[in-house]
CSV table of C-alpha atoms and ligand atoms in Angstrom, one decimal:
chain,number,residue,atom,x,y,z
A,1,UNK,CA,89.9,76.2,112.9
A,2,UNK,CA,88.4,79.6,110.5
A,3,UNK,CA,88.7,82.7,112.0
A,4,UNK,CA,86.8,85.6,110.2
A,5,UNK,CA,89.3,87.8,109.8
A,6,UNK,CA,88.4,91.6,111.2
A,7,UNK,CA,89.9,94.7,109.8
A,8,UNK,CA,89.5,97.4,112.0
A,9,UNK,CA,89.7,101.7,111.4
A,10,UNK,CA,90.9,103.1,114.0
A,11,UNK,CA,90.6,106.9,112.8
A,12,UNK,CA,92.0,107.7,116.6
A,13,UNK,CA,91.3,112.1,116.8
A,14,UNK,CA,90.2,113.1,113.1
A,15,UNK,CA,86.6,113.8,112.2
A,16,UNK,CA,84.0,115.9,113.5
A,17,UNK,CA,80.0,114.0,113.8
A,18,UNK,CA,79.5,115.8,110.2
A,19,UNK,CA,82.5,114.3,108.6
A,20,UNK,CA,82.5,111.2,110.1
A,21,UNK,CA,78.5,110.7,108.9
A,22,UNK,CA,79.9,110.9,105.7
A,23,UNK,CA,83.0,108.9,105.9
A,24,UNK,CA,81.1,106.1,107.0
A,25,UNK,CA,78.5,106.8,103.9
A,26,UNK,CA,81.4,106.9,101.7
A,27,UNK,CA,82.6,103.1,103.1
A,28,UNK,CA,79.6,101.8,103.1
A,29,UNK,CA,79.0,102.7,98.8
A,30,UNK,CA,82.5,101.7,98.2
A,31,UNK,CA,81.4,97.9,100.1
A,32,UNK,CA,78.3,97.8,98.8
A,33,UNK,CA,79.1,94.3,97.3
A,34,UNK,CA,81.2,93.2,100.4
A,35,UNK,CA,80.5,90.0,101.6
A,36,UNK,CA,80.9,91.0,105.5
A,37,UNK,CA,80.3,87.3,106.9
A,38,UNK,CA,83.3,86.4,105.2
A,39,UNK,CA,85.4,89.7,106.2
A,40,UNK,CA,83.5,91.9,109.2
A,41,UNK,CA,85.1,96.0,109.7
A,42,UNK,CA,84.4,98.3,112.0
A,43,UNK,CA,85.1,102.1,111.9
A,44,UNK,CA,86.0,103.3,115.4
A,45,UNK,CA,85.0,107.2,115.4
A,46,UNK,CA,86.1,109.3,118.7
A,47,UNK,CA,83.3,109.3,121.1
A,48,UNK,CA,82.2,112.7,120.2
A,49,UNK,CA,80.7,111.1,116.5
A,50,UNK,CA,79.9,107.4,118.0
A,51,UNK,CA,76.5,108.4,118.1
A,52,UNK,CA,75.7,110.0,115.1
A,53,UNK,CA,77.6,107.1,113.2
A,54,UNK,CA,75.5,104.7,114.9
A,55,UNK,CA,72.4,106.4,113.7
A,56,UNK,CA,73.2,106.3,110.2
A,57,UNK,CA,74.3,102.7,111.0
A,58,UNK,CA,70.8,101.9,112.1
A,59,UNK,CA,68.9,103.5,109.7
A,60,UNK,CA,70.7,102.3,106.5
A,61,UNK,CA,71.2,99.6,107.8
A,62,UNK,CA,74.9,99.1,107.5
A,63,UNK,CA,76.7,96.3,107.8
A,64,UNK,CA,80.1,97.3,110.2
A,65,UNK,CA,80.5,97.1,113.5
A,66,UNK,CA,81.3,100.1,115.5
A,67,UNK,CA,83.8,100.4,118.2
A,68,UNK,CA,85.3,103.4,120.4
A,69,UNK,CA,88.8,104.0,120.5
A,70,UNK,CA,89.4,103.6,124.3
A,71,UNK,CA,87.6,103.0,127.9
A,72,UNK,CA,86.8,103.9,131.6
A,73,UNK,CA,87.0,100.2,133.4
A,74,UNK,CA,84.7,102.1,135.8
A,75,UNK,CA,80.2,102.1,135.4
A,76,UNK,CA,80.1,105.2,136.4
A,77,UNK,CA,82.0,108.1,139.2
A,78,UNK,CA,84.1,110.6,139.9
A,79,UNK,CA,85.7,110.1,136.8
A,80,UNK,CA,86.0,113.7,134.7
A,81,UNK,CA,86.4,113.3,130.9
A,82,UNK,CA,86.0,109.5,131.0
A,83,UNK,CA,83.5,107.6,128.8
A,84,UNK,CA,81.7,104.0,130.6
A,85,UNK,CA,82.1,101.0,129.0
A,86,UNK,CA,77.7,100.6,130.5
A,87,UNK,CA,77.8,104.6,128.1
A,88,UNK,CA,79.1,102.7,125.0
A,89,UNK,CA,77.6,99.6,125.5
A,90,UNK,CA,74.2,101.0,125.7
A,91,UNK,CA,75.1,102.8,121.8
A,92,UNK,CA,75.8,98.8,120.2
A,93,UNK,CA,79.2,99.3,120.2
A,94,UNK,CA,81.2,96.3,119.0
A,95,UNK,CA,84.2,96.6,119.9
A,96,UNK,CA,86.0,99.0,121.9
A,97,UNK,CA,90.5,99.2,121.1
A,98,UNK,CA,92.5,99.3,124.5
A,99,UNK,CA,96.0,100.2,125.5
A,100,UNK,CA,96.9,101.3,121.7
A,101,UNK,CA,100.2,102.2,122.1
A,102,UNK,CA,99.9,106.2,121.8
A,103,UNK,CA,97.3,105.0,125.1
A,104,UNK,CA,100.4,103.7,126.9
A,105,UNK,CA,103.1,106.6,125.2
A,106,UNK,CA,100.7,109.4,126.2
A,107,UNK,CA,98.8,108.2,128.8
A,108,UNK,CA,100.6,106.6,130.8
A,109,UNK,CA,98.5,103.7,130.1
A,110,UNK,CA,100.7,100.5,132.4
A,111,UNK,CA,99.4,96.5,131.5
A,112,UNK,CA,97.2,96.7,135.5
A,113,UNK,CA,94.8,99.4,133.4
A,114,UNK,CA,95.0,97.5,130.8
A,115,UNK,CA,94.1,94.4,132.0
A,116,UNK,CA,91.2,96.1,133.8
A,117,UNK,CA,89.3,98.2,130.9
A,118,UNK,CA,89.6,94.3,128.9
A,119,UNK,CA,87.5,92.6,131.0
A,120,UNK,CA,85.0,95.8,131.8
A,121,UNK,CA,84.7,95.7,127.8
A,122,UNK,CA,83.9,92.0,128.3
A,123,UNK,CA,81.9,92.7,131.5
A,124,UNK,CA,79.7,94.5,129.2
A,125,UNK,CA,79.4,92.4,126.6
A,126,UNK,CA,82.1,94.1,124.1
A,127,UNK,CA,84.4,92.6,122.6
A,128,UNK,CA,88.4,94.1,123.9
A,129,UNK,CA,90.6,94.6,120.9
A,130,UNK,CA,93.6,94.6,123.3
A,131,UNK,CA,97.0,96.5,122.0
A,132,UNK,CA,100.1,95.0,122.2
A,133,UNK,CA,103.7,96.2,119.9
A,134,UNK,CA,107.3,96.8,121.1
A,135,UNK,CA,109.0,99.7,120.4
A,136,UNK,CA,111.8,100.6,118.1
A,137,UNK,CA,114.4,100.4,120.5
A,138,UNK,CA,112.6,97.1,122.2
A,139,UNK,CA,112.8,95.6,119.0
A,140,UNK,CA,116.9,96.3,118.2
A,141,UNK,CA,117.5,95.1,122.1
A,142,UNK,CA,116.1,91.6,120.5
A,143,UNK,CA,113.6,92.0,123.4
A,144,UNK,CA,110.4,91.9,121.3
A,145,UNK,CA,109.4,89.0,122.0
A,146,UNK,CA,109.8,89.2,125.6
A,147,UNK,CA,108.1,92.6,125.7
A,148,UNK,CA,105.3,91.8,123.9
A,149,UNK,CA,104.9,88.7,125.8
A,150,UNK,CA,105.0,90.7,129.1
A,151,UNK,CA,101.9,92.9,127.9
A,152,UNK,CA,100.1,90.2,126.3
A,153,UNK,CA,100.1,88.1,129.4
A,154,UNK,CA,99.6,91.7,131.5
A,155,UNK,CA,96.6,92.7,129.8
A,156,UNK,CA,94.4,89.7,129.0
A,157,UNK,CA,95.1,88.6,132.9
A,158,UNK,CA,91.5,90.0,134.0
A,159,UNK,CA,89.6,88.1,131.5
A,160,UNK,CA,88.3,84.6,132.0
A,161,UNK,CA,88.3,81.4,130.0
A,162,UNK,CA,85.2,82.6,127.8
A,163,UNK,CA,86.0,86.0,127.7
A,164,UNK,CA,89.8,85.0,126.5
A,165,UNK,CA,88.5,82.8,123.9
A,166,UNK,CA,86.4,85.6,122.1
A,167,UNK,CA,89.5,88.8,122.5
A,168,UNK,CA,90.7,90.0,119.7
A,169,UNK,CA,94.3,91.0,119.9
A,170,UNK,CA,96.3,93.2,117.5
A,171,UNK,CA,99.9,93.4,117.4
A,172,UNK,CA,101.4,96.7,116.5
A,173,UNK,CA,104.9,97.8,116.2
A,174,UNK,CA,105.2,100.3,117.3
A,175,UNK,CA,107.8,101.7,114.6
A,176,UNK,CA,105.5,101.1,112.1
A,177,UNK,CA,102.0,102.9,113.7
A,178,UNK,CA,102.1,105.7,111.2
A,179,UNK,CA,105.2,105.3,109.9
A,180,UNK,CA,105.2,104.4,106.4
A,181,UNK,CA,107.5,101.6,107.5
A,182,UNK,CA,105.4,98.3,108.1
A,183,UNK,CA,106.5,94.9,109.3
A,184,UNK,CA,107.5,92.1,106.8
A,185,UNK,CA,105.1,89.4,107.2
A,186,UNK,CA,107.1,87.4,108.2
A,187,UNK,CA,108.1,89.2,110.9
A,188,UNK,CA,104.5,90.0,111.6
A,189,UNK,CA,103.6,86.4,111.5
A,190,UNK,CA,106.6,85.0,114.0
A,191,UNK,CA,105.0,88.0,116.8
A,192,UNK,CA,100.9,86.8,116.0
A,193,UNK,CA,102.3,82.7,116.3
A,194,UNK,CA,104.4,83.9,119.5
A,195,UNK,CA,101.2,85.8,120.7
A,196,UNK,CA,98.9,82.6,119.8
A,197,UNK,CA,101.0,81.0,122.0
A,198,UNK,CA,101.3,82.5,124.6
A,199,UNK,CA,97.9,82.5,124.8
A,200,UNK,CA,98.0,78.9,124.9
A,201,UNK,CA,99.7,78.6,127.4
A,202,UNK,CA,97.6,80.6,129.3
A,203,UNK,CA,94.7,78.6,128.5
A,204,UNK,CA,94.6,76.3,125.8
A,205,UNK,CA,91.6,76.4,124.1
A,206,UNK,CA,91.1,79.7,123.5
A,207,UNK,CA,94.2,80.1,121.2
A,208,UNK,CA,92.9,78.6,118.2
A,209,UNK,CA,89.5,81.1,118.6
A,210,UNK,CA,91.3,84.2,119.4
A,211,UNK,CA,91.8,87.0,116.8
A,212,UNK,CA,95.3,88.6,116.3
A,213,UNK,CA,94.8,92.1,114.1
A,214,UNK,CA,98.3,93.2,112.5
A,215,UNK,CA,98.7,97.2,112.0
A,216,UNK,CA,100.9,99.7,111.5
A,217,UNK,CA,100.7,101.3,108.2
A,218,UNK,CA,98.3,99.0,107.0
A,219,UNK,CA,97.8,100.1,103.1
A,220,UNK,CA,96.6,98.4,99.9
A,221,UNK,CA,99.2,97.3,98.8
A,222,UNK,CA,100.5,95.5,101.6
A,223,UNK,CA,97.3,93.8,103.2
A,224,UNK,CA,96.7,90.9,100.9
A,225,UNK,CA,100.8,89.4,102.1
A,226,UNK,CA,100.4,90.1,105.5
A,227,UNK,CA,96.4,88.4,105.6
A,228,UNK,CA,97.7,85.8,104.0
A,229,UNK,CA,100.1,84.5,107.3
A,230,UNK,CA,98.0,81.6,109.2
A,231,UNK,CA,98.0,83.3,112.4
A,232,UNK,CA,96.7,87.1,111.1
A,233,UNK,CA,93.7,87.8,111.4
A,234,UNK,CA,92.6,91.3,110.5
A,235,UNK,CA,94.5,94.5,110.8
A,236,UNK,CA,94.0,97.8,112.9
A,237,UNK,CA,94.1,100.6,110.4
A,238,UNK,CA,95.2,104.2,111.4
A,239,UNK,CA,95.8,106.8,108.5
A,240,UNK,CA,94.5,104.2,105.7
A,241,UNK,CA,91.5,104.0,107.0
A,242,UNK,CA,90.3,107.2,106.9
A,243,UNK,CA,89.7,107.3,103.2
A,244,UNK,CA,86.7,105.4,101.9
A,245,UNK,CA,88.2,104.2,98.6
A,246,UNK,CA,91.4,102.9,100.3
A,247,UNK,CA,90.1,101.7,103.6
A,248,UNK,CA,87.5,99.4,101.2
A,249,UNK,CA,90.5,98.0,98.8
A,250,UNK,CA,92.2,96.8,101.8
A,251,UNK,CA,88.3,95.0,103.8
A,252,UNK,CA,89.2,93.8,99.7
A,253,UNK,CA,91.9,92.2,100.5
A,254,UNK,CA,91.7,89.0,99.4
A,255,UNK,CA,90.5,90.8,95.2
A,256,UNK,CA,93.3,92.3,95.4
B,1,PGA,P1,98.6,103.9,111.4
B,1,PGA,O1,98.0,103.4,112.7
B,1,PGA,O2,98.0,102.6,110.1
B,1,PGA,O3,98.6,104.9,110.5
B,1,PGA,O4,100.4,103.0,111.1
B,1,PGA,C1,97.7,102.4,113.1
B,1,PGA,C2,97.3,102.3,114.8
B,1,PGA,O5,97.9,103.6,115.4
B,1,PGA,O6,96.2,101.9,115.0
């Protein structure tokens, strides 16, 4: 089974819509010779930038996928301040990150909430990028695999079998996010292989198809080694995605 790697840029709460347009234009230039069939690319701007970025992607026929960072599970209703998957679908959003560790830690998202969001995203024809990962404390106590397994089972529990095969899981150890400390390629591979085995136990036929990204301080220097691991099918990139040249070098990890 060949899984096409997906490199995703999670911009978090950075860049207004003018800056967002500049970044995608620079990125498109940096990646002018890139083979997007060999390595797919998605950018995940804040909600307020999505329409502007979508318009530029369309007008200039750029080959990035548009992504969002979060959404609500319901289609519409009295949820002040929220954005629905139906709204994102209308904007040609392809991928929606759900259950990022910052949302779990800072906004109280449980596996149940994440599961509902993932199912809603899939039901609207988009692909959820479901984030899981242990804290430093959990790793040091030897519980990392148990914690991540529970997150994977809980967060994917509302997907149908077909939806499960299409999902993307991002393994992001919390201690590696934004710290400059990356998991070793071997440790990342071990956990990603474990995640795939957990998915296989739910639905064997889905496990080979599911793409598993690694995230946490990915940069141009460490991307190639991480991507060479058999169960790592891409990267979810935070800080290094905010600068076109550094993100492009990660996307071009095969040339490293
Ligand atoms: P980082 O963030 O690359 O800045 O560590 C990754 C993420 O939070 O998705």
